[in-house]
Tab-separated table of C-alpha atoms and ligand atoms in Angstrom:
chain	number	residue	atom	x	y	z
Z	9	UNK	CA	0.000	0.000	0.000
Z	10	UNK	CA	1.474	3.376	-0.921
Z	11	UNK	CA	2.416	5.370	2.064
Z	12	UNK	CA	0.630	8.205	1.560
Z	13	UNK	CA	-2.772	6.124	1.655
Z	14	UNK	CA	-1.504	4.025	4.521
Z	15	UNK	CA	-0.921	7.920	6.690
Z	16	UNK	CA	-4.117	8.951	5.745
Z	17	UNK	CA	-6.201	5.784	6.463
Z	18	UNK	CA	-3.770	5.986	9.996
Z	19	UNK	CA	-5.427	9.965	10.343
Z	20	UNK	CA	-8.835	8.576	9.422
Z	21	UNK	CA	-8.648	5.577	11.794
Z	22	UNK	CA	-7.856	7.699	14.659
Z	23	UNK	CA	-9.751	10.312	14.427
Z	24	UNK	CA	-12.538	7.665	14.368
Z	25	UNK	CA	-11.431	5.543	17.305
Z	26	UNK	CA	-10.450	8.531	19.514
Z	27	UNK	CA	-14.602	8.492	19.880
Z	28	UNK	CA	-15.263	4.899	20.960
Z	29	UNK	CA	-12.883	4.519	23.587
Z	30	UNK	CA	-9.281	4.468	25.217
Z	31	UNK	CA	-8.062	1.288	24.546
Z	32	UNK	CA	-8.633	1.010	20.693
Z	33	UNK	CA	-6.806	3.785	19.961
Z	34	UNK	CA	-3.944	3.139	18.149
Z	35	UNK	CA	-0.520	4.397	19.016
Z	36	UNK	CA	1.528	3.792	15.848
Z	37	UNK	CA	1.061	3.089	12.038
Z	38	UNK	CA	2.246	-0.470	13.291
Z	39	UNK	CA	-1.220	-0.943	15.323
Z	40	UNK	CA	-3.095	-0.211	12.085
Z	41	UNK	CA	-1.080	-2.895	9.991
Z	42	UNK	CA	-2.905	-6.446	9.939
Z	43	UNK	CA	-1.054	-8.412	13.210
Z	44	UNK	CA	0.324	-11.723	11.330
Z	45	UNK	CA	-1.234	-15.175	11.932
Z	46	UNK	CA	2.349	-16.242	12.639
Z	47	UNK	CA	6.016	-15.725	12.675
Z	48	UNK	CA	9.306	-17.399	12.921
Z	49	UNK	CA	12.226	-16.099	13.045
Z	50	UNK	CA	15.812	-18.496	13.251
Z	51	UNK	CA	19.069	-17.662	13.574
Z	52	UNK	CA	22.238	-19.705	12.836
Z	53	UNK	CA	24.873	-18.258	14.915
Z	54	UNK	CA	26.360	-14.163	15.782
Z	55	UNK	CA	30.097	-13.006	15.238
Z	56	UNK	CA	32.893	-12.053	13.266
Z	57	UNK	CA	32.876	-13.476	9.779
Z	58	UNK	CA	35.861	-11.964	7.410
Z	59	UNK	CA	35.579	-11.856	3.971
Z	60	UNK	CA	38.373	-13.242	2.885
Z	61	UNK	CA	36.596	-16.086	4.471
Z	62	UNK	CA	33.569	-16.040	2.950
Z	63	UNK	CA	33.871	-17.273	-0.183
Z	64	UNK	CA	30.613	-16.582	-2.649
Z	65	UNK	CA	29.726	-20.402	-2.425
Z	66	UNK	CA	30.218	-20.908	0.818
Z	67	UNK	CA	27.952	-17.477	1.571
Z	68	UNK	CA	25.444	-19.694	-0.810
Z	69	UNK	CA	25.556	-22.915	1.207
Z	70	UNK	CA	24.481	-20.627	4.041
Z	71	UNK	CA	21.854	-18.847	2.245
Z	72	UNK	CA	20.386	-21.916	1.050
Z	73	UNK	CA	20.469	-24.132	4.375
Z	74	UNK	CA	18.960	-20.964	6.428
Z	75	UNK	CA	16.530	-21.240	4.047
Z	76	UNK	CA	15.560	-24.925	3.764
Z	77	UNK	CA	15.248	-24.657	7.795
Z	78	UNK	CA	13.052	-21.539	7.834
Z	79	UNK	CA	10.541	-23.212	4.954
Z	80	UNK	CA	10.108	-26.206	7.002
Z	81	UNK	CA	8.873	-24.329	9.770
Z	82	UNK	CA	6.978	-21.770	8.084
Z	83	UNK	CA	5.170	-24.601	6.552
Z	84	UNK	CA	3.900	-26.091	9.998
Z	85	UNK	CA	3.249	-22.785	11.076
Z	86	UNK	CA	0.493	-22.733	7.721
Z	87	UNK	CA	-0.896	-26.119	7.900
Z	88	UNK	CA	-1.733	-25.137	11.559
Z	89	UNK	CA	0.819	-26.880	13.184
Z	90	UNK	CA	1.998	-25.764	16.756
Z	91	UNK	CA	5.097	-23.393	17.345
Z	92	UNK	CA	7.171	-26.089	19.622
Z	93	UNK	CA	7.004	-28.132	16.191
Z	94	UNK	CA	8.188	-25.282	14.162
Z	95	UNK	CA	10.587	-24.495	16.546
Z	96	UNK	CA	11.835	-28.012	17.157
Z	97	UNK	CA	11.627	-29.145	12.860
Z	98	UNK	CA	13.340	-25.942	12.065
Z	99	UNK	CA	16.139	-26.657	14.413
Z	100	UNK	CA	16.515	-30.243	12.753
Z	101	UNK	CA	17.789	-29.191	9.524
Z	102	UNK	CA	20.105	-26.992	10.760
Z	103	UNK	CA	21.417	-29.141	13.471
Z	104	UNK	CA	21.710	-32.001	10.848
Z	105	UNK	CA	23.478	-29.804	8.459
Z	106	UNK	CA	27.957	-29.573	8.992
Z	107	UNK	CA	27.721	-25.867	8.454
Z	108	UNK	CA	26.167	-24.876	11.902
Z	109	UNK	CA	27.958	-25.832	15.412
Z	110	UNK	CA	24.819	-27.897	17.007
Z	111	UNK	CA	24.737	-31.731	16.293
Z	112	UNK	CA	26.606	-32.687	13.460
Z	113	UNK	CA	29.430	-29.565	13.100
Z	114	UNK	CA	29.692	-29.030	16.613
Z	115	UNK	CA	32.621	-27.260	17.860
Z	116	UNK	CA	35.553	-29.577	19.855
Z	117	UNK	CA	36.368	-29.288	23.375
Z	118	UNK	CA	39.415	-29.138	24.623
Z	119	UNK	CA	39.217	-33.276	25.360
Z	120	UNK	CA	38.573	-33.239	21.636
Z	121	UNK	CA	35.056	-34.563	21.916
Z	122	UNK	CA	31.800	-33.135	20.833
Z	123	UNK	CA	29.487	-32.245	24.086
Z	124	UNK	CA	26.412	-30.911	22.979
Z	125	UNK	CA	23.489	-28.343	24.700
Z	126	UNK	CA	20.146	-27.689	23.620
Z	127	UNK	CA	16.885	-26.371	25.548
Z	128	UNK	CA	12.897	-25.911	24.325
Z	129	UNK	CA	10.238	-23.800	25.940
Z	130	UNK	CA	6.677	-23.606	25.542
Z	131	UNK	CA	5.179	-19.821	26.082
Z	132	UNK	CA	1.504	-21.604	26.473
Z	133	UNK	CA	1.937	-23.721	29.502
Z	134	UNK	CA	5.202	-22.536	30.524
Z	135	UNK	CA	6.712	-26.071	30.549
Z	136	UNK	CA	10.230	-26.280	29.556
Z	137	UNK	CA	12.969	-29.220	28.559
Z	138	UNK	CA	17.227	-28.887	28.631
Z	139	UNK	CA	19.785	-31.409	28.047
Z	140	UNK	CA	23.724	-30.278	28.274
Z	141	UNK	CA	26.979	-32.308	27.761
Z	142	UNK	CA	25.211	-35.344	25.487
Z	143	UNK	CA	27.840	-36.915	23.350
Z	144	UNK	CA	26.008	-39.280	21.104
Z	145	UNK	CA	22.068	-37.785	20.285
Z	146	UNK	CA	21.822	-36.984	16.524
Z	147	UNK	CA	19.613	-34.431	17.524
Z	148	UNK	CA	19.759	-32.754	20.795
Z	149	UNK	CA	16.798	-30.529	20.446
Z	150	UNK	CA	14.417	-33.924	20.182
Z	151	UNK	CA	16.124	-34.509	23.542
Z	152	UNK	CA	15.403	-31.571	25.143
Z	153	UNK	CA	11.561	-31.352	24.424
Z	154	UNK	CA	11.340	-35.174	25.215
Z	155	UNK	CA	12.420	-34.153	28.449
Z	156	UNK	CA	9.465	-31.301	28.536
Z	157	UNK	CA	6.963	-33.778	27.301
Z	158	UNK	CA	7.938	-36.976	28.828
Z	159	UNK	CA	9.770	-36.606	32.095
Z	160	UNK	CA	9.340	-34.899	35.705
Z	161	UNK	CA	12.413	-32.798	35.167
Z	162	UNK	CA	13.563	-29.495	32.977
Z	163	UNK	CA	17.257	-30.437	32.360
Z	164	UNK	CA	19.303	-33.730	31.983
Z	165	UNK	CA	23.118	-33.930	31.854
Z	166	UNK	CA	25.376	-36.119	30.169
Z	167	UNK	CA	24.782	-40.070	30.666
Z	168	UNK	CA	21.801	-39.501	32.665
Z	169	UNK	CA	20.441	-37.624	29.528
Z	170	UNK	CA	21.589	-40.146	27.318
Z	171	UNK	CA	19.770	-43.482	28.795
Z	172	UNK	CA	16.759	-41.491	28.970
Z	173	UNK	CA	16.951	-40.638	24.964
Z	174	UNK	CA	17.857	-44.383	24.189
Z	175	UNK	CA	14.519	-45.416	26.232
Z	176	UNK	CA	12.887	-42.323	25.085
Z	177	UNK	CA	13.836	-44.117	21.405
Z	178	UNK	CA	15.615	-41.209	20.060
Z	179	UNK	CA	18.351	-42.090	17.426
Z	180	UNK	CA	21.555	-42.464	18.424
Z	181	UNK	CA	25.165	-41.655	16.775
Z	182	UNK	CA	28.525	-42.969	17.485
Z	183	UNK	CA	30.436	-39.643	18.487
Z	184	UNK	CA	32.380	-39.193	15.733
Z	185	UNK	CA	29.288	-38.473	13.656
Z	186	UNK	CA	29.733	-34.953	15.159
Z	187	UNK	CA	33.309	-34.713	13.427
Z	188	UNK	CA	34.029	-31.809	11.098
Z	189	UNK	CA	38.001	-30.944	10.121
Z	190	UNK	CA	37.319	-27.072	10.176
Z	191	UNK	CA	36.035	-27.196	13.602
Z	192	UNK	CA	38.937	-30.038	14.876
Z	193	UNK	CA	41.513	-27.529	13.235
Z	194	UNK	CA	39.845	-24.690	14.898
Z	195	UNK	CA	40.203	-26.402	18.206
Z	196	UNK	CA	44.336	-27.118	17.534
Z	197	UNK	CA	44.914	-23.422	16.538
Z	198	UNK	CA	42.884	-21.939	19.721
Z	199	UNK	CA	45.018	-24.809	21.930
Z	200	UNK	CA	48.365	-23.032	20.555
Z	201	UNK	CA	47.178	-19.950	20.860
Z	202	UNK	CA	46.333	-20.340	24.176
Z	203	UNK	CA	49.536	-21.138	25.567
Z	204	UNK	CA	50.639	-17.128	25.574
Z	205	UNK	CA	46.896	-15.709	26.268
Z	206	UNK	CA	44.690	-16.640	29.324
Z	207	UNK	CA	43.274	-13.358	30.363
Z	208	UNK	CA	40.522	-11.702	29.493
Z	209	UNK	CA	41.374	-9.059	26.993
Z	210	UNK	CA	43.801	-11.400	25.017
Z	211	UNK	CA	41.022	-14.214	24.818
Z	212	UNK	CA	38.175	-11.547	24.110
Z	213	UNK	CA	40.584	-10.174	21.218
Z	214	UNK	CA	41.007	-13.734	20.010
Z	215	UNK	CA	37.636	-14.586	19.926
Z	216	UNK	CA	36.658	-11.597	18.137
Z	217	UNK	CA	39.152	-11.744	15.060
Z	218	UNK	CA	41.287	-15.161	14.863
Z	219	UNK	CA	38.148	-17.803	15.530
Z	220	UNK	CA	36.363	-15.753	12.889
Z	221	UNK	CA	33.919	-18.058	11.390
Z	222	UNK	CA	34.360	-20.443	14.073
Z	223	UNK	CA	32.339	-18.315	16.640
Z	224	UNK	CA	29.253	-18.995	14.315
Z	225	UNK	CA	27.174	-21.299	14.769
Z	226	UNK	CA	24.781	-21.721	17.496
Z	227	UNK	CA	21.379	-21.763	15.822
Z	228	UNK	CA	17.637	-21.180	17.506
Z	229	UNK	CA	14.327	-20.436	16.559
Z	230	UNK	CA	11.255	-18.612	18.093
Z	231	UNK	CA	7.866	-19.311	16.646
Z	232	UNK	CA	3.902	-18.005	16.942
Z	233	UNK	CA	1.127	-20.206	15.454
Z	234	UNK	CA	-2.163	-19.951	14.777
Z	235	UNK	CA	-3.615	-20.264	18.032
Z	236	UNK	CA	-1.418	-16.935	19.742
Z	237	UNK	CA	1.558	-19.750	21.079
Z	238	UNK	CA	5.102	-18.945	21.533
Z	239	UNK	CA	7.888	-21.171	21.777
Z	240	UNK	CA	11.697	-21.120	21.645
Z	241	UNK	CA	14.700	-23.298	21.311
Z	242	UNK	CA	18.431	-23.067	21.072
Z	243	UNK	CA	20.717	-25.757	19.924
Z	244	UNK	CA	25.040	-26.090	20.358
Z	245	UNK	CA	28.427	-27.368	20.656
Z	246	UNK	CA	29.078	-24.717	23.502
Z	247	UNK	CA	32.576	-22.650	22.507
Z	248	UNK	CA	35.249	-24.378	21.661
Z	249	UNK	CA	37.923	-25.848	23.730
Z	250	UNK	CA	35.604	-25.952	26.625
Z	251	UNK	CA	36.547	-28.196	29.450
Z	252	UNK	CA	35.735	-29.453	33.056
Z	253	UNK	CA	32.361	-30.219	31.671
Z	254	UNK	CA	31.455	-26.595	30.913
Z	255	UNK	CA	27.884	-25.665	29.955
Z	256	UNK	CA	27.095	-22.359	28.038
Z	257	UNK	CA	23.631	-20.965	28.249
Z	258	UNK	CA	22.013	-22.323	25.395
Z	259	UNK	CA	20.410	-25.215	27.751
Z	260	UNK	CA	19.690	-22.546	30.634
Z	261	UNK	CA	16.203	-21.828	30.283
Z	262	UNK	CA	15.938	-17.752	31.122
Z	263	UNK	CA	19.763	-17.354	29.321
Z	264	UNK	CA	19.821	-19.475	26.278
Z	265	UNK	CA	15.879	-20.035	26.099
Z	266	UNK	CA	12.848	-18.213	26.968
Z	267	UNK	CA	8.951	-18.366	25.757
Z	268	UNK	CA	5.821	-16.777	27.509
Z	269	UNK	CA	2.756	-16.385	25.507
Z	270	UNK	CA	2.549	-13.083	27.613
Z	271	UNK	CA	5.338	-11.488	26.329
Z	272	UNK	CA	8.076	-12.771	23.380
Z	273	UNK	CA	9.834	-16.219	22.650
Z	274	UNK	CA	13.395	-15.499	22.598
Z	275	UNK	CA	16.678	-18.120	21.329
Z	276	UNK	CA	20.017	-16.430	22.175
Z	277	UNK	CA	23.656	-17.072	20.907
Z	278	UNK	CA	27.308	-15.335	21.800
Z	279	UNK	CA	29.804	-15.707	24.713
Z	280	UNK	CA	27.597	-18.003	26.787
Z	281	UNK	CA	28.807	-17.133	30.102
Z	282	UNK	CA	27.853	-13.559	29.671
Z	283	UNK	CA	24.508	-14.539	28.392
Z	284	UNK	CA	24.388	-16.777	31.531
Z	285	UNK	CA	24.767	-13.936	33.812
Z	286	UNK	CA	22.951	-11.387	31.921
Z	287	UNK	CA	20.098	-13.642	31.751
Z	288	UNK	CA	19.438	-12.725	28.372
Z	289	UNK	CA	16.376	-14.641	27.430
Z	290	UNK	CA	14.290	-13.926	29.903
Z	291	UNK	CA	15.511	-10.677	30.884
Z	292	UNK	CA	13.834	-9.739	27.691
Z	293	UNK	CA	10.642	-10.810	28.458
Z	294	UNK	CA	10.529	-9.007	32.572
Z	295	UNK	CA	11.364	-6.252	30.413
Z	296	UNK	CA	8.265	-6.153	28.229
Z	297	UNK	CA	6.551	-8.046	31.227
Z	298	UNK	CA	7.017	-5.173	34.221
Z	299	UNK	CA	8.231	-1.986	32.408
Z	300	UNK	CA	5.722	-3.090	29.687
Z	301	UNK	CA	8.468	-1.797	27.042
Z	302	UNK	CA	8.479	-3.620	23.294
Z	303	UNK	CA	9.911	-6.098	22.243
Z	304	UNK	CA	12.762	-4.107	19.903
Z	305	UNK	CA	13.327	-1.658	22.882
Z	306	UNK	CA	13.916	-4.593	25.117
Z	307	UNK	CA	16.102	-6.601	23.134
Z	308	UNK	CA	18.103	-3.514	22.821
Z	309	UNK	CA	18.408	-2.703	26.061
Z	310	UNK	CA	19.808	-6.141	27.179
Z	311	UNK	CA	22.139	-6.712	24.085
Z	312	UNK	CA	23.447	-3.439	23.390
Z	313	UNK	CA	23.918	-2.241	26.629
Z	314	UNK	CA	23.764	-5.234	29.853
Z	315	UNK	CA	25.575	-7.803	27.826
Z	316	UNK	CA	28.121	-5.112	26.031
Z	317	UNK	CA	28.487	-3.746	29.603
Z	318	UNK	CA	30.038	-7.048	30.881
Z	319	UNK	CA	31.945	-7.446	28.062
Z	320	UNK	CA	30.091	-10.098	26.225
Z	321	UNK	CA	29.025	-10.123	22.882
Z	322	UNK	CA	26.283	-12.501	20.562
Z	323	UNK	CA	22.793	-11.791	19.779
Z	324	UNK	CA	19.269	-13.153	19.673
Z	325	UNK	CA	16.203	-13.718	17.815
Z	326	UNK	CA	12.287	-13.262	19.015
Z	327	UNK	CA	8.944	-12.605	18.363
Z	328	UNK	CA	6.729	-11.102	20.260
Z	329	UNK	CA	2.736	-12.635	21.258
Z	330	UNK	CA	1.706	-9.848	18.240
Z	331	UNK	CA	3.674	-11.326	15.899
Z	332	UNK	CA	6.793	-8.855	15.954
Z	333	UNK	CA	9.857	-9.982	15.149
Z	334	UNK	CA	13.848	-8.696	16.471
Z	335	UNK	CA	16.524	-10.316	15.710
Z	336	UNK	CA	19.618	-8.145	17.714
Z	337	UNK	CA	23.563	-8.469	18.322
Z	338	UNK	CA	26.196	-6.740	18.927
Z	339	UNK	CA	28.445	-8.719	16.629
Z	340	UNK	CA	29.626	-8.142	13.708
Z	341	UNK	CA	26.902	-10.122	12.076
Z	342	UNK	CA	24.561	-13.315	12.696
Z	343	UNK	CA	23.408	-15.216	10.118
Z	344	UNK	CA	19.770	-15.248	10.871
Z	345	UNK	CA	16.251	-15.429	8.701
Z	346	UNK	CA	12.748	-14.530	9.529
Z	347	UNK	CA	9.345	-14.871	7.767
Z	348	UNK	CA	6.008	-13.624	9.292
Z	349	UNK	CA	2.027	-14.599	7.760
Z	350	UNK	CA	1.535	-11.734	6.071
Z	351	UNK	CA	4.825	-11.380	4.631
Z	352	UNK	CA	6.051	-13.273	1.164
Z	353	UNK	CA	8.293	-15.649	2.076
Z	354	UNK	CA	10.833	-15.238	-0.929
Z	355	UNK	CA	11.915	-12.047	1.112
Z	356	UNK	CA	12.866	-14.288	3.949
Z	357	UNK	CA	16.842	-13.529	3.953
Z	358	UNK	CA	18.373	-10.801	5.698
R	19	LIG	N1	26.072	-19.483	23.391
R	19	LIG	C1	26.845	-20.644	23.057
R	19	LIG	C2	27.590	-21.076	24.281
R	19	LIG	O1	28.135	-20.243	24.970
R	19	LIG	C3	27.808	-20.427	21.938
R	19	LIG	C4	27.321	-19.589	20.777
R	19	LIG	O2	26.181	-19.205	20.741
R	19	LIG	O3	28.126	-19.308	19.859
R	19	LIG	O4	27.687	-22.242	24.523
């Protein structure tokens, strides 16, 4: 619609609501445009990518992966299907594809194995599921909602986790299904490195320039359907060289994860333990949830300024119970995608 016509029908349609009443009158041109039926919104990882190191096909295997995932959930989302599906089918094809660092791709820790962290959470019923340090689940995001659905608990660690996927029936991999050579060689060059730098600075510096496409990764995906539900999930590797059975807060429901059909469905990614502290995800939401700000001035707020305060750095991706849709860092960049109802989804790539 031209913008001139959209302005005036905005005069016109407050004018006439100012008469009937307080709460239907509209605030912005936003209120005025048609909320969407749904939205999704995934992201794939936030840092520092250089160009030298992205090569024009490798830019295209991105492209075209971000956009196999976000199709699959889009499509539940318009056959009627429920967000956690979305969320959790989105996450799939990204986990299952080498490019991303969740399931296979996964960054190495310092032991040289694969320990993988994922977490799902329902904004409906407020039931959540997290599974951290699991070494041989093809997909650790199936793990984490069978926990929500089918246990008494929220989070599951390491063996524990995995005898309740095999009886749960979720397929199994022999470890070195996770294997990828870029992220083993990333692991060797961060273990040299790391012999002169430990502190802060040096490693921050590191992390920002010489892991370079390494740092990417993580992905996640928030979701509304057709019936007003949110949900989220996040799905990783954790950093590389981790050790001493380190967990990141992509399992940590509040840091990595966070969905309330009150307020926003959020999936974060970046430094985890400043995400951890920060309490990223659902800082968001008490945001929108006591101070009643929106969801773009929120995420704001606790990227650009909490997290950067500490000295961490990542992003995240949400949508809000209207349908809005942020996707924030303070990175460089994060590969990231989102598509809502009313939108066509051939404009899905950022
Ligand atoms: N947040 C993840 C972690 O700290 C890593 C990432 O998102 O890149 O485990």
């Amino acid at each position: 619609m031209p913008k001139l016509l959209l302005t005036l029908l905005c005069i016109t349609f407050l004018i006439s609501s100012c008469k009937e009443g307080k709460n239907e009158i509209p605030t912005t041109e936003n209120d005025l445009i048609e909320k969407p039926e749904f939205a999704i919104v995934i992201h794939g990882g936030a840092g520092t990518i250089l160009k030298e190191n992205m090569t024009p096909e490798r830019e295209a295997a991105y492209k075209a992966k971000l956009e196999e995932a976000i199709m699959v959930g889009h499509n539940i989302l318009k056959n009627g299907g429920t967000s956690m599906e979305a969320v959790t089918k989105t996450i799939n094809v990204m986990e299952d594809s080498p490019l991303f660092n969740a399931g296979k791709g996964a960054v190495f820790t310092n032991a040289e194995t694969n320990e993988l962290d994922a977490s799902v959470m329902d904004g409906k019923t407020l039931n959540a599921g997290a599974v951290a340090g699991v070494t041989n689940i093809k997909n650790p995001i199936d793990l984490a909602r069978a926990v929500m659905d089918n246990s008494e608990h929220v989070m599951l660690s390491g063996k524990g986790a995995e005898s309740f996927a095999e009886e749960q029936g979720l397929e199994l991999v022999d470890p070195s299904y996770f294997f990828t050579e870029g992220r083993f060689n990333s692991l060797q060059r961060i273990k040299d490195r790391e012999k002169t730098e430990l502190d802060h600075d040096a490693k921050a510096a590191y992390y920002d320039t010489e892991l370079k496409d390494y740092k990417f990764g993580t992905v996640g995906c928030a979701a509304l359907d057709k019936n007003g539900n949110l949900a989220a999930g996040t799905s990783t590797g954790g950093m590389t060289n981790k050790r001493w059975g380190r967990i990141g807060d992509a399992p940590i429901i509040g840091a990595g994860t966070y969905a309330n059909n009150e307020t926003c469905a959020v999936s974060s990614t970046g430094w985890g333990e400043y995400f951890i502290r920060a309490m990223v995800a659902h800082d968001i939401s008490a945001l929108m949830e006591y101070k009643g700000l929106s969801l773009q001035e929120a995420a704001r707020i606790v990227i650009q300024e909490k997290v950067a305060n500490l000295g961490g750095d990542g992003g995240i991706v949400a949508v809000d119970k209207d349908g809005n849709i942020t996707m924030e860092f303070n990175t460089a960049g994060m590969y990231r995608a989102s598509i809502k109802s009313n939108e066509d989804p051939a404009d899905w790539y950022l």
